[in-house]
PDB file of C-alpha atoms in Angstrom:
ATOM      1  CA  PRO A 880     148.827 137.366  35.363  1.00  0.00           C
ATOM      2  CA  GLY A 881     148.767 135.338  38.568  1.00  0.00           C
ATOM      3  CA  ARG A 882     152.417 134.447  38.286  1.00  0.00           C
ATOM      4  CA  THR A 883     153.411 138.093  38.262  1.00  0.00           C
ATOM      5  CA  GLN A 884     150.876 139.533  40.708  1.00  0.00           C
ATOM      6  CA  PHE A 885     150.721 136.992  43.527  1.00  0.00           C
ATOM      7  CA  LYS A 886     153.483 137.428  46.077  1.00  0.00           C
ATOM      8  CA  VAL A 887     154.336 135.192  49.023  1.00  0.00           C
ATOM      9  CA  VAL A 888     156.257 136.504  52.026  1.00  0.00           C
ATOM     10  CA  ILE A 889     157.297 134.013  54.707  1.00  0.00           C
ATOM     11  CA  LYS A 890     159.181 135.024  57.817  1.00  0.00           C
ATOM     12  CA  ALA A 891     159.689 134.062  61.446  1.00  0.00           C
ATOM     13  CA  LEU A 892     156.767 135.000  63.648  1.00  0.00           C
ATOM     14  CA  SER A 893     159.100 136.472  66.251  1.00  0.00           C
ATOM     15  CA  PRO A 894     161.209 139.464  65.171  1.00  0.00           C
ATOM     16  CA  LYS A 895     163.966 138.083  67.397  1.00  0.00           C
ATOM     17  CA  GLU A 896     164.361 135.023  65.172  1.00  0.00           C
ATOM     18  CA  VAL A 897     165.956 135.096  61.732  1.00  0.00           C
ATOM     19  CA  THR A 898     166.073 132.196  59.296  1.00  0.00           C
ATOM     20  CA  ARG A 899     166.635 131.765  55.571  1.00  0.00           C
ATOM     21  CA  ILE A 900     163.536 130.661  53.678  1.00  0.00           C
ATOM     22  CA  TYR A 901     163.469 130.056  49.922  1.00  0.00           C
ATOM     23  CA  THR A 902     160.135 131.038  48.367  1.00  0.00           C
ATOM     24  CA  PRO A 903     159.907 130.638  44.575  1.00  0.00           C
ATOM     25  CA  ARG A 904     157.164 132.388  42.662  1.00  0.00           C
ATOM     26  CA  PRO A 905     153.767 130.688  42.658  1.00  0.00           C
ATOM     27  CA  LEU A 906     152.948 127.970  40.137  1.00  0.00           C
ATOM     28  CA  ASP A 907     149.837 128.701  38.058  1.00  0.00           C
ATOM     29  CA  ARG A 908     148.035 125.388  37.522  1.00  0.00           C
ATOM     30  CA  ASN A 909     145.827 127.014  34.858  1.00  0.00           C
ATOM     31  CA  ASP A 910     142.625 125.915  36.580  1.00  0.00           C
ATOM     32  CA  GLY A 911     142.154 128.900  38.877  1.00  0.00           C
ATOM     33  CA  THR A 912     144.483 127.509  41.563  1.00  0.00           C
ATOM     34  CA  PHE A 913     148.101 128.214  42.424  1.00  0.00           C
ATOM     35  CA  LEU A 914     150.787 126.280  44.300  1.00  0.00           C
ATOM     36  CA  MET A 915     152.679 128.245  46.930  1.00  0.00           C
ATOM     37  CA  ARG A 916     155.889 126.507  48.050  1.00  0.00           C
ATOM     38  CA  TYR A 917     158.735 127.201  50.412  1.00  0.00           C
ATOM     39  CA  ARG A 918     161.812 125.509  51.867  1.00  0.00           C
ATOM     40  CA  MET A 919     163.434 126.425  55.158  1.00  0.00           C
ATOM     41  CA  TYR A 920     167.179 126.403  55.766  1.00  0.00           C
ATOM     42  CA  GLY A 921     166.892 126.928  59.501  1.00  0.00           C
ATOM     43  CA  SER A 922     164.366 126.280  62.262  1.00  0.00           C
ATOM     44  CA  VAL A 923     162.216 128.695  64.241  1.00  0.00           C
ATOM     45  CA  THR A 924     160.845 128.095  67.737  1.00  0.00           C
ATOM     46  CA  LYS A 925     157.975 130.599  67.888  1.00  0.00           C
ATOM     47  CA  GLY A 926     156.400 129.937  64.495  1.00  0.00           C
ATOM     48  CA  LEU A 927     156.019 131.320  60.975  1.00  0.00           C
ATOM     49  CA  LYS A 928     154.012 134.124  59.427  1.00  0.00           C
ATOM     50  CA  ILE A 929     152.923 133.470  55.835  1.00  0.00           C
ATOM     51  CA  GLU A 930     151.578 136.391  53.818  1.00  0.00           C
ATOM     52  CA  ILE A 931     149.950 135.868  50.410  1.00  0.00           C
ATOM     53  CA  LEU A 932     149.459 139.125  48.587  1.00  0.00           C
ATOM     54  CA  TYR A 933     147.775 140.171  45.356  1.00  0.00           C
ATOM     55  CA  GLY A 934     149.306 143.537  44.659  1.00  0.00           C
ATOM     56  CA  ASP A 935     149.377 145.038  48.152  1.00  0.00           C
ATOM     57  CA  GLN A 936     146.231 143.254  49.385  1.00  0.00           C
ATOM     58  CA  HIS A 937     146.130 140.101  51.488  1.00  0.00           C
ATOM     59  CA  VAL A 938     144.408 137.112  49.850  1.00  0.00           C
ATOM     60  CA  ALA A 939     141.777 134.987  51.675  1.00  0.00           C
ATOM     61  CA  GLN A 940     142.784 134.538  55.340  1.00  0.00           C
ATOM     62  CA  SER A 941     146.312 135.887  54.874  1.00  0.00           C
ATOM     63  CA  PRO A 942     148.395 136.313  56.939  1.00  0.00           C
ATOM     64  CA  TYR A 943     148.518 132.646  57.980  1.00  0.00           C
ATOM     65  CA  ILE A 944     150.175 131.922  61.319  1.00  0.00           C
ATOM     66  CA  LEU A 945     151.957 128.635  62.101  1.00  0.00           C
ATOM     67  CA  LYS A 946     152.503 128.709  65.848  1.00  0.00           C
ATOM     68  CA  GLU A 947     155.085 126.748  67.836  1.00  0.00           C
ATOM     69  CA  PRO A 948     158.335 125.319  66.418  1.00  0.00           C
ATOM     70  CA  VAL A 949     158.767 124.808  62.681  1.00  0.00           C
ATOM     71  CA  TYR A 950     161.804 122.704  61.788  1.00  0.00           C
ATOM     72  CA  HIS A 951     163.885 122.516  58.647  1.00  0.00           C
ATOM     73  CA  GLU A 952     164.576 119.126  57.029  1.00  0.00           C
ATOM     74  CA  TYR A 953     168.007 118.576  58.602  1.00  0.00           C
ATOM     75  CA  CYS A 954     167.110 119.534  62.167  1.00  0.00           C
ATOM     76  CA  ASP A 955     168.006 116.593  64.411  1.00  0.00           C
ATOM     77  CA  CYS A 956     165.113 117.051  66.846  1.00  0.00           C
ATOM     78  CA  PRO A 957     162.996 113.884  67.058  1.00  0.00           C
ATOM     79  CA  VAL A 958     159.657 113.771  68.848  1.00  0.00           C
ATOM     80  CA  GLU A 959     160.119 111.273  71.694  1.00  0.00           C
ATOM     81  CA  ASP A 960     156.645 109.683  71.503  1.00  0.00           C
ATOM     82  CA  PRO A 961     155.898 108.109  68.089  1.00  0.00           C
ATOM     83  CA  ASP A 962     152.139 108.125  68.796  1.00  0.00           C
ATOM     84  CA  VAL A 963     152.216 111.891  69.350  1.00  0.00           C
ATOM     85  CA  TRP A 964     154.166 112.382  66.114  1.00  0.00           C
ATOM     86  CA  GLN A 965     151.773 110.192  64.118  1.00  0.00           C
ATOM     87  CA  ASP A 966     148.843 112.196  65.470  1.00  0.00           C
ATOM     88  CA  MET A 967     150.555 115.487  64.590  1.00  0.00           C
ATOM     89  CA  MET A 968     151.191 114.231  61.050  1.00  0.00           C
ATOM     90  CA  SER A 969     147.571 112.989  60.704  1.00  0.00           C
ATOM     91  CA  CYS A 970     148.846 109.509  59.844  1.00  0.00           C
ATOM     92  CA  PRO A 971     146.109 106.931  59.147  1.00  0.00           C
ATOM     93  CA  SER A 972     145.721 104.253  61.794  1.00  0.00           C
ATOM     94  CA  HIS A 973     146.580 101.608  59.188  1.00  0.00           C
ATOM     95  CA  GLU A 974     147.600 101.333  55.550  1.00  0.00           C
ATOM     96  CA  PRO A 975     145.416  98.834  53.619  1.00  0.00           C
ATOM     97  CA  GLN A 976     148.252  97.901  51.253  1.00  0.00           C
ATOM     98  CA  ILE A 977     150.663  97.163  54.099  1.00  0.00           C
ATOM     99  CA  THR A 978     147.986  95.178  55.945  1.00  0.00           C
ATOM    100  CA  LYS A 979     147.303  93.167  52.787  1.00  0.00           C
ATOM    101  CA  ASP A 980     150.996  92.489  52.204  1.00  0.00           C
ATOM    102  CA  PHE A 981     151.482  91.245  55.785  1.00  0.00           C
ATOM    103  CA  ILE A 982     148.634  88.716  55.534  1.00  0.00           C
ATOM    104  CA  SER A 983     151.217  86.312  54.107  1.00  0.00           C
ATOM    105  CA  PHE A 984     153.111  86.442  57.434  1.00  0.00           C
ATOM    106  CA  PRO A 985     150.914  85.502  60.415  1.00  0.00           C
ATOM    107  CA  THR A 986     154.144  85.032  62.388  1.00  0.00           C
ATOM    108  CA  ILE A 987     157.678  86.297  61.771  1.00  0.00           C
ATOM    109  CA  ASP A 988     160.707  84.209  62.735  1.00  0.00           C
ATOM    110  CA  LEU A 989     163.695  86.550  62.948  1.00  0.00           C
ATOM    111  CA  GLN A 990     166.150  83.699  63.492  1.00  0.00           C
ATOM    112  CA  ARG A 991     164.947  81.989  60.329  1.00  0.00           C
ATOM    113  CA  MET A 992     165.259  85.264  58.410  1.00  0.00           C
ATOM    114  CA  LEU A 993     168.792  85.824  59.706  1.00  0.00           C
ATOM    115  CA  LYS A 994     169.816  82.366  58.523  1.00  0.00           C
ATOM    116  CA  GLU A 995     167.860  82.130  55.269  1.00  0.00           C
ATOM    117  CA  ILE A 996     167.748  85.576  53.636  1.00  0.00           C
ATOM    118  CA  PRO A 997     171.520  86.143  53.270  1.00  0.00           C
ATOM    119  CA  ALA A 998     171.926  82.625  51.862  1.00  0.00           C
ATOM    120  CA  LYS A 999     168.930  82.708  49.509  1.00  0.00           C
ATOM    121  CA  PHE A1000     168.766  86.283  48.224  1.00  0.00           C
ATOM    122  CA  SER A1001     172.293  87.721  48.415  1.00  0.00           C
ATOM    123  CA  GLN A1002     174.096  85.803  45.713  1.00  0.00           C
ATOM    124  CA  THR A1003     176.017  87.617  42.960  1.00  0.00           C
ATOM    125  CA  GLY A1004     172.977  89.482  41.705  1.00  0.00           C
ATOM    126  CA  GLY A1005     171.565  90.278  45.144  1.00  0.00           C
ATOM    127  CA  ALA A1006     170.269  93.697  46.198  1.00  0.00           C
ATOM    128  CA  ILE A1007     169.321  93.063  49.834  1.00  0.00           C
ATOM    129  CA  VAL A1008     170.247  95.373  52.717  1.00  0.00           C
ATOM    130  CA  HIS A1009     169.943  94.258  56.351  1.00  0.00           C
ATOM    131  CA  TYR A1010     168.827  97.193  58.538  1.00  0.00           C
ATOM    132  CA  THR A1011     168.750  97.481  62.310  1.00  0.00           C
ATOM    133  CA  ILE A1012     167.397 100.550  64.113  1.00  0.00           C
ATOM    134  CA  LEU A1013     168.587 100.681  67.713  1.00  0.00           C
ATOM    135  CA  ASP A1014     168.313 103.668  70.077  1.00  0.00           C
ATOM    136  CA  ASN A1015     167.245 105.760  67.071  1.00  0.00           C
ATOM    137  CA  HIS A1016     170.502 105.035  65.236  1.00  0.00           C
ATOM    138  CA  ILE A1017     170.501 103.382  61.805  1.00  0.00           C
ATOM    139  CA  TYR A1018     172.781 100.390  61.184  1.00  0.00           C
ATOM    140  CA  ARG A1019     173.008  98.348  58.000  1.00  0.00           C
ATOM    141  CA  ARG A1020     175.022  95.753  56.110  1.00  0.00           C
ATOM    142  CA  SER A1021     174.840  95.187  52.387  1.00  0.00           C
ATOM    143  CA  LEU A1022     174.180  91.692  51.049  1.00  0.00           C
ATOM    144  CA  GLY A1023     174.953  91.167  47.385  1.00  0.00           C
ATOM    145  CA  LYS A1024     176.487  93.185  44.580  1.00  0.00           C
ATOM    146  CA  TYR A1025     173.734  95.618  43.559  1.00  0.00           C
ATOM    147  CA  THR A1026     172.986  97.587  46.717  1.00  0.00           C
ATOM    148  CA  ASP A1027     174.071 101.082  45.649  1.00  0.00           C
ATOM    149  CA  PHE A1028     170.499 102.376  45.932  1.00  0.00           C
ATOM    150  CA  LYS A1029     170.819 102.006  49.702  1.00  0.00           C
ATOM    151  CA  MET A1030     171.739 105.702  49.584  1.00  0.00           C
ATOM    152  CA  PHE A1031     168.024 106.402  49.137  1.00  0.00           C
ATOM    153  CA  SER A1032     166.823 104.053  51.878  1.00  0.00           C
ATOM    154  CA  ASP A1033     169.498 105.518  54.178  1.00  0.00           C
ATOM    155  CA  GLU A1034     168.079 108.940  53.366  1.00  0.00           C
ATOM    156  CA  MET A1035     164.536 107.844  54.286  1.00  0.00           C
ATOM    157  CA  PHE A1036     165.449 106.297  57.637  1.00  0.00           C
ATOM    158  CA  LEU A1037     167.844 109.068  58.646  1.00  0.00           C
ATOM    159  CA  SER A1038     165.160 111.641  57.817  1.00  0.00           C
ATOM    160  CA  LEU A1039     162.611 109.769  59.937  1.00  0.00           C
ATOM    161  CA  ALA A1040     165.066 109.430  62.833  1.00  0.00           C
ATOM    162  CA  ARG A1041     165.569 113.205  62.806  1.00  0.00           C
ATOM    163  CA  LYS A1042     161.795 113.723  63.117  1.00  0.00           C
ATOM    164  CA  VAL A1043     160.634 110.996  65.512  1.00  0.00           C
ATOM    165  CA  ARG A1044     162.236 108.510  67.882  1.00  0.00           C
ATOM    166  CA  LEU A1045     161.887 105.225  66.025  1.00  0.00           C
ATOM    167  CA  PRO A1046     161.202 101.902  67.749  1.00  0.00           C
ATOM    168  CA  ASP A1047     163.972  99.314  67.839  1.00  0.00           C
ATOM    169  CA  VAL A1048     163.401  97.166  64.760  1.00  0.00           C
ATOM    170  CA  GLU A1049     165.230  94.854  62.378  1.00  0.00           C
ATOM    171  CA  PHE A1050     164.315  94.070  58.760  1.00  0.00           C
ATOM    172  CA  TYR A1051     165.577  93.283  55.259  1.00  0.00           C
ATOM    173  CA  LEU A1052     165.085  95.746  52.395  1.00  0.00           C
ATOM    174  CA  ASN A1053     165.309  94.847  48.724  1.00  0.00           C
ATOM    175  CA  VAL A1054     166.741  97.870  46.857  1.00  0.00           C
ATOM    176  CA  GLY A1055     166.730  96.095  43.479  1.00  0.00           C
ATOM    177  CA  ASP A1056     164.362  96.485  40.534  1.00  0.00           C
ATOM    178  CA  TRP A1057     162.614  93.139  40.937  1.00  0.00           C
ATOM    179  CA  PRO A1058     160.676  91.337  43.720  1.00  0.00           C
ATOM    180  CA  VAL A1059     162.516  88.432  45.360  1.00  0.00           C
ATOM    181  CA  GLU A1060     160.053  86.337  47.397  1.00  0.00           C
ATOM    182  CA  HIS A1061     157.850  84.194  45.142  1.00  0.00           C
ATOM    183  CA  ARG A1062     156.886  81.365  47.509  1.00  0.00           C
ATOM    184  CA  LYS A1063     153.216  80.916  48.368  1.00  0.00           C
ATOM    185  CA  VAL A1064     151.854  81.060  51.901  1.00  0.00           C
ATOM    186  CA  ASN A1065     151.115  77.323  51.973  1.00  0.00           C
ATOM    187  CA  ASP A1066     154.518  76.318  50.575  1.00  0.00           C
ATOM    188  CA  THR A1067     156.980  74.448  52.780  1.00  0.00           C
ATOM    189  CA  PRO A1068     158.957  76.347  53.816  1.00  0.00           C
ATOM    190  CA  GLY A1069     156.732  79.404  53.465  1.00  0.00           C
ATOM    191  CA  PRO A1070     157.798  82.912  52.387  1.00  0.00           C
ATOM    192  CA  VAL A1071     159.893  85.283  54.496  1.00  0.00           C
ATOM    193  CA  PRO A1072     159.074  89.020  54.763  1.00  0.00           C
ATOM    194  CA  VAL A1073     161.254  91.269  52.615  1.00  0.00           C
ATOM    195  CA  ILE A1074     160.439  94.959  52.154  1.00  0.00           C
ATOM    196  CA  SER A1075     160.749  96.155  48.534  1.00  0.00           C
ATOM    197  CA  TRP A1076     160.177  99.085  46.209  1.00  0.00           C
ATOM    198  CA  CYS A1077     158.692  96.707  43.670  1.00  0.00           C
ATOM    199  CA  GLY A1078     156.333  93.775  43.564  1.00  0.00           C
ATOM    200  CA  SER A1079     153.878  91.748  41.528  1.00  0.00           C
ATOM    201  CA  VAL A1080     150.715  89.689  41.957  1.00  0.00           C
ATOM    202  CA  ASP A1081     152.925  86.582  42.077  1.00  0.00           C
ATOM    203  CA  SER A1082     155.348  87.777  44.775  1.00  0.00           C
ATOM    204  CA  ARG A1083     155.134  88.214  48.551  1.00  0.00           C
ATOM    205  CA  ASP A1084     157.403  91.281  48.911  1.00  0.00           C
ATOM    206  CA  ILE A1085     156.058  94.017  51.207  1.00  0.00           C
ATOM    207  CA  ILE A1086     155.744  97.126  49.064  1.00  0.00           C
ATOM    208  CA  LEU A1087     156.820 100.692  49.881  1.00  0.00           C
ATOM    209  CA  PRO A1088     156.471 103.736  47.597  1.00  0.00           C
ATOM    210  CA  THR A1089     159.459 103.775  45.275  1.00  0.00           C
ATOM    211  CA  TYR A1090     162.498 105.772  46.364  1.00  0.00           C
ATOM    212  CA  ASP A1091     162.182 108.566  43.793  1.00  0.00           C
ATOM    213  CA  VAL A1092     158.832 109.670  45.262  1.00  0.00           C
ATOM    214  CA  THR A1093     160.294 109.869  48.765  1.00  0.00           C
ATOM    215  CA  HIS A1094     163.537 111.459  47.560  1.00  0.00           C
ATOM    216  CA  SER A1095     161.722 114.157  45.604  1.00  0.00           C
ATOM    217  CA  THR A1096     159.571 114.912  48.672  1.00  0.00           C
ATOM    218  CA  LEU A1097     162.557 115.250  51.014  1.00  0.00           C
ATOM    219  CA  GLU A1098     164.582 117.232  48.487  1.00  0.00           C
ATOM    220  CA  THR A1099     161.777 119.468  47.170  1.00  0.00           C
ATOM    221  CA  LEU A1100     163.121 122.808  45.860  1.00  0.00           C
ATOM    222  CA  ARG A1101     166.722 121.651  46.079  1.00  0.00           C
ATOM    223  CA  GLY A1102     166.529 121.288  42.281  1.00  0.00           C
ATOM    224  CA  VAL A1103     163.844 121.256  39.617  1.00  0.00           C
ATOM    225  CA  THR A1104     164.365 117.586  38.830  1.00  0.00           C
ATOM    226  CA  ASN A1105     163.705 116.742  42.478  1.00  0.00           C
ATOM    227  CA  ASP A1106     160.512 118.793  42.732  1.00  0.00           C
ATOM    228  CA  LEU A1107     157.446 116.783  41.695  1.00  0.00           C
ATOM    229  CA  LEU A1108     155.228 119.860  42.062  1.00  0.00           C
ATOM    230  CA  SER A1109     157.081 121.880  39.400  1.00  0.00           C
ATOM    231  CA  ILE A1110     155.485 119.922  36.569  1.00  0.00           C
ATOM    232  CA  GLN A1111     152.032 121.151  37.620  1.00  0.00           C
ATOM    233  CA  GLY A1112     152.993 124.695  36.743  1.00  0.00           C
ATOM    234  CA  ASN A1113     154.975 123.927  33.602  1.00  0.00           C
ATOM    235  CA  THR A1114     152.746 121.717  31.498  1.00  0.00           C
ATOM    236  CA  GLY A1115     152.394 124.162  28.610  1.00  0.00           C
TER     237      GLY A1115
END
């Protein structure tokens, strides 16, 4: 009965603002909880009003008010101070996995990387992409034959650049299905840092969540196959 009786109404807080907001019906997780989702196709500057109704009655603390600007995914409006943005997003001060992965690299020699990575990892079967972020613009060059999945890494970085002003940075990303750096820390020469979507206990690649998790988050409600939450309400 929850699927038919709960109703969600989301609209701009100010009557002077109008935006299109897609609100599918709630997902019943069959444990007494429901998932309420929405996707905006325009931004609002004053805020949002979210009403959750059971019949004609408000549920819990409804209506919920989100004050100040609320942006849609493709709004190009980056926060200038990354520290402010990280605080707003409640980002942890550090990620244990990233910290662990970087232990292999007490120092980073960019000149060595520039010389060695294209030569070592971008042969016929290579899947390395060289990224540079400068003045919040994304630049890249593909190294090797199998770099088509750069469309997903492009999507990640472009999405971030729309949300926050990124620091100037340069790095190599492995978009293939296998880790590439297998040298040990005490080898001569030692390993070089390559960011990857995959890894193993025997490799030194720096691991990010795989692209399909990020893609499905950015594209939520653009299609059922892109919405990881849908499965929670359709398990049978």
